[in-house]
Coordinates of C-alpha atoms in Angstrom, one line a residue:
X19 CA 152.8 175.3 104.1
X20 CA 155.2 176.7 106.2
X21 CA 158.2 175.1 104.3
X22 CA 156.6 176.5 100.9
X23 CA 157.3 179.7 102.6
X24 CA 160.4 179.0 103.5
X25 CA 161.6 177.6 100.2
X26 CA 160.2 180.3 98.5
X27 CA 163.0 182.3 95.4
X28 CA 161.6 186.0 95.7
X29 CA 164.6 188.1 95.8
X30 CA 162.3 190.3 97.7
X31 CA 161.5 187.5 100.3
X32 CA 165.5 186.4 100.5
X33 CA 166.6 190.5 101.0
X34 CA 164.1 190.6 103.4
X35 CA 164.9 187.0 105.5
X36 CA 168.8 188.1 105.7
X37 CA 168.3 191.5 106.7
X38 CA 166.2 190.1 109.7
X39 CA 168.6 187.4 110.3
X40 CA 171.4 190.1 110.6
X41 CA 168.9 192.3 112.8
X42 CA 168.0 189.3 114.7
X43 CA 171.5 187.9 115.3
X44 CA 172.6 191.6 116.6
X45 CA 169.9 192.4 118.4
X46 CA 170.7 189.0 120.6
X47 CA 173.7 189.9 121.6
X48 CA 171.6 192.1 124.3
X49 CA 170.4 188.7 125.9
X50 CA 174.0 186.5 126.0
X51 CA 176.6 189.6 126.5
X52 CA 177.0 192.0 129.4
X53 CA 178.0 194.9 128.2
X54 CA 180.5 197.7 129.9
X55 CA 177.7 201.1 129.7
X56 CA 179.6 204.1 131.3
X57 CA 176.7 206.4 131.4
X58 CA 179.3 209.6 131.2
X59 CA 180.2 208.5 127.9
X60 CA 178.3 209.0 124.4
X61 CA 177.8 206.1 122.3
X62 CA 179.3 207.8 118.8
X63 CA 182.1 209.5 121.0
X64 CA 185.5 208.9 120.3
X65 CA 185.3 209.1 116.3
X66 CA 189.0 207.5 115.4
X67 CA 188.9 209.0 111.6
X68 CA 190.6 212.0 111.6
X69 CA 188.7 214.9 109.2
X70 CA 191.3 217.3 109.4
X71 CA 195.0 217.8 108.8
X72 CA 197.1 221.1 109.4
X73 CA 198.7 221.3 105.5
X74 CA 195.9 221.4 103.2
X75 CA 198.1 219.9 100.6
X76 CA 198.5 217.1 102.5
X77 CA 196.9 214.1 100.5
X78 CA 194.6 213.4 103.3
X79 CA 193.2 216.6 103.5
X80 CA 189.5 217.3 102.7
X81 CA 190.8 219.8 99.6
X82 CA 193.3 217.3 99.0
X83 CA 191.3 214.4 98.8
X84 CA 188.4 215.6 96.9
X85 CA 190.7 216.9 94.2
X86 CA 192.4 213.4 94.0
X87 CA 188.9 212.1 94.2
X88 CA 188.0 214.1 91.0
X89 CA 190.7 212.7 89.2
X90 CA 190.5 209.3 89.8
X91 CA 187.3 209.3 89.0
X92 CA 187.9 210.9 85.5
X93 CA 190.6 208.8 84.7
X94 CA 188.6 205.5 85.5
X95 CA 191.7 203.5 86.3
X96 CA 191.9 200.2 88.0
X97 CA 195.1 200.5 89.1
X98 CA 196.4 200.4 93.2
X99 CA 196.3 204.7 94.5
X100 CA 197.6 206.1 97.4
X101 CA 195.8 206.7 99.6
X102 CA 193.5 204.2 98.9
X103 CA 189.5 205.6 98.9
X104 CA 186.6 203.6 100.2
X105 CA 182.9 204.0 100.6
X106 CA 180.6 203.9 103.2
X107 CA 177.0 203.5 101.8
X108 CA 174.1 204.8 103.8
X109 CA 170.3 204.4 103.0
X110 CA 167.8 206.6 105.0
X111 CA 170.0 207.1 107.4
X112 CA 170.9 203.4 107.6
X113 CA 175.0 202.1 107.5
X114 CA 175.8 199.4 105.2
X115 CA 176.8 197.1 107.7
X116 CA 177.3 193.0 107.9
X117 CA 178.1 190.1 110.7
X118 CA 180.3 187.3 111.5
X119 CA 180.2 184.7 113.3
X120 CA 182.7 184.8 116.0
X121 CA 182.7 183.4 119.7
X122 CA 179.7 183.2 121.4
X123 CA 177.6 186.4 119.5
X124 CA 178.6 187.5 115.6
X125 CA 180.4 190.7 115.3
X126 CA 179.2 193.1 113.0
X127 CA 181.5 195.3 110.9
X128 CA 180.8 198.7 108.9
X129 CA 180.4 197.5 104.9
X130 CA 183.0 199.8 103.5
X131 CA 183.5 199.1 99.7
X132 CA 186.5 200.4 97.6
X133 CA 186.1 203.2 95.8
X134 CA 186.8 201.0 92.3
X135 CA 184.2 198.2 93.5
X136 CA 181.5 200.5 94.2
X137 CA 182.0 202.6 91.0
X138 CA 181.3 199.4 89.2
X139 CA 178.2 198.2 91.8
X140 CA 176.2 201.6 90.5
X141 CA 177.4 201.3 86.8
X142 CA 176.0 197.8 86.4
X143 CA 172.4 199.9 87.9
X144 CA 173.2 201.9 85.3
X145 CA 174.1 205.4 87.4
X146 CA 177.4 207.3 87.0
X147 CA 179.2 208.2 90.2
X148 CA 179.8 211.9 91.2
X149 CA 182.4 213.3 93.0
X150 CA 179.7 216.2 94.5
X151 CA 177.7 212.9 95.7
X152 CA 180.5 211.6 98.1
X153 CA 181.3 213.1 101.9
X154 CA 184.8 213.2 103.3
X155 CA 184.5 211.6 106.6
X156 CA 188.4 212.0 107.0
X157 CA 191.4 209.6 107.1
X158 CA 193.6 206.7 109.1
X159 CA 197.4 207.9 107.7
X160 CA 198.6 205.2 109.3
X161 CA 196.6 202.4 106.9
X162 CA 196.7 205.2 103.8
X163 CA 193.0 205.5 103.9
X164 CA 190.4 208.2 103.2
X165 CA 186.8 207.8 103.5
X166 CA 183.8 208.8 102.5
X167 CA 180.0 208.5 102.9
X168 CA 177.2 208.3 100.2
X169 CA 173.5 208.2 100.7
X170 CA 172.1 205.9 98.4
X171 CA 168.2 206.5 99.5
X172 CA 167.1 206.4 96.0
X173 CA 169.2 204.1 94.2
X174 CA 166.1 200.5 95.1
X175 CA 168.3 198.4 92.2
X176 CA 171.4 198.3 94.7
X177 CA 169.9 196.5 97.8
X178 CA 170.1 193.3 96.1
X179 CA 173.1 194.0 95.1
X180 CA 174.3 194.5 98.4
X181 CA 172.2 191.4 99.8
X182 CA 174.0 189.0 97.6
X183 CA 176.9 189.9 99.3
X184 CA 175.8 189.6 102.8
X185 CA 175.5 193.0 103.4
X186 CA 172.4 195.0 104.3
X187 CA 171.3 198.6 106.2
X188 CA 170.9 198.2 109.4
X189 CA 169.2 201.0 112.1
X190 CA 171.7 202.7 114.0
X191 CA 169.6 201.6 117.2
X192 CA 170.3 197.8 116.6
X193 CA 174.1 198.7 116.3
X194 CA 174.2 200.6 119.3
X195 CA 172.2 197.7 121.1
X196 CA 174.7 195.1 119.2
X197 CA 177.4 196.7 120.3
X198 CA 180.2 195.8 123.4
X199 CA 180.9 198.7 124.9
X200 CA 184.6 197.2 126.4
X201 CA 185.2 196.7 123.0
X202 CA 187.1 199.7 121.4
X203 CA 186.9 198.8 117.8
X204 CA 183.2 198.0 118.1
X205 CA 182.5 201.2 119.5
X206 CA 184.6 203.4 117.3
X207 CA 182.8 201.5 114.0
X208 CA 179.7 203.0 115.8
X209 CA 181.0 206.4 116.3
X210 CA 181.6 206.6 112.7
X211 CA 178.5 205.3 111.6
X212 CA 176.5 207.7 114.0
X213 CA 179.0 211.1 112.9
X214 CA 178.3 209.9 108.8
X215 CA 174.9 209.7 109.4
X216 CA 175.1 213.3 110.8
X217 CA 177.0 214.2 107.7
X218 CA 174.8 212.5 105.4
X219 CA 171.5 214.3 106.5
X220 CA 173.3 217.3 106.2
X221 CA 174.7 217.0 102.8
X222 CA 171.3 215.9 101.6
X223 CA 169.5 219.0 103.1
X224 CA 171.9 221.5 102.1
X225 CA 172.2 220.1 98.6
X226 CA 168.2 220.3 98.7
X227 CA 168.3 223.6 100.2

């Protein structure tokens, strides 16, 4: 019986089993790592995108940005931009996220998609993307990067979507429990993820409002 279960096709069943094996495999790293806690320091401090810029011509700026961000999505072009956008999807308050296996614990990573990729993820669901649907987070100059936050609470058809890639939405808890605090990439993923969730909420209840 139990390998009938196992075996079992549902799409439902397989979302399900890899977004507890990702949970799971995070949630470990509690029991095999010691991790560096300063307890004068905030878990989503030290945000390393930057949301403003002095010029507001300045292609990274949030006017900027969103202007370029109108275009490109008008134009529909496939072609290489600078700066280059991508996405960061959240659903109910929960970060596309994904792991790697790496040492002795998998390392999780934020699942940012480009903004061309993820155009075409919610096309083939059959929903247009929106410029007034997208956050500006802010920008790395340095990689010629700006990026943005979606909630994507009611869009069901994409979670398979994201599944089949090895991505799923993972509770900001289980990050923060999954995460090495020594580690300074770790913890500025988590600092964005816990600022766009912020932003997120906010966006949703003011468009609401």
């Amino acid at each position: 019986m139990l390998s009938l279960i196992f075996s079992s096709s549902s799409p439902t069943f397989c979302l399900r089993s890899k977004t507890l094996a990702l949970t799971t495999a995070l949630s470990s790293l509690t029991a095999r790592t010691t991790m560096s806690v300063s307890l004068q320091s905030h878990a989503f401090a030290g945000n390393p995108l930057r949301s403003r810029t002095p010029n507001p011509d300045d292609p990274f700026s949030p006017i900027s940005a969103f202007e370029s961000l109108k275009t490109r999505l008008l134009e529909n072009t496939h072609q290489p931009t600078s700066p280059d956008f991508r996405v960061l999807p959240f659903r109910k308050g929960r970060p596309l996220a994904s792991s790697s296996p790496g040492g002795p614990a998998p390392d999780w990573h934020l699942g940012w998609i480009s903004l061309t990729d993820f155009r075409g993820l919610l096309a083939s669901s059959g929903v247009q993307l929106s410029e007034n649907s997208l956050v500006y987070l802010g920008s790395k100059v340095e990689d010629d990067v700006v990026y943005w936050a979606i909630d994507v609470s009611d869009e069901g058809g994409l979670v398979p979507e994201f599944s089949s890639k090895q991505f799923c939405f993972v509770e900001l808890r289980t990050l923060m429990v999954a995460t090495d605090w020594a580690d300074q990439q770790a913890m500025g993923d988590l600092s964005i993820a816990g600022h766009d969730a912020c932003l997120c909420a906010e966006f949703l209840a003011h468009r609401c409002g």
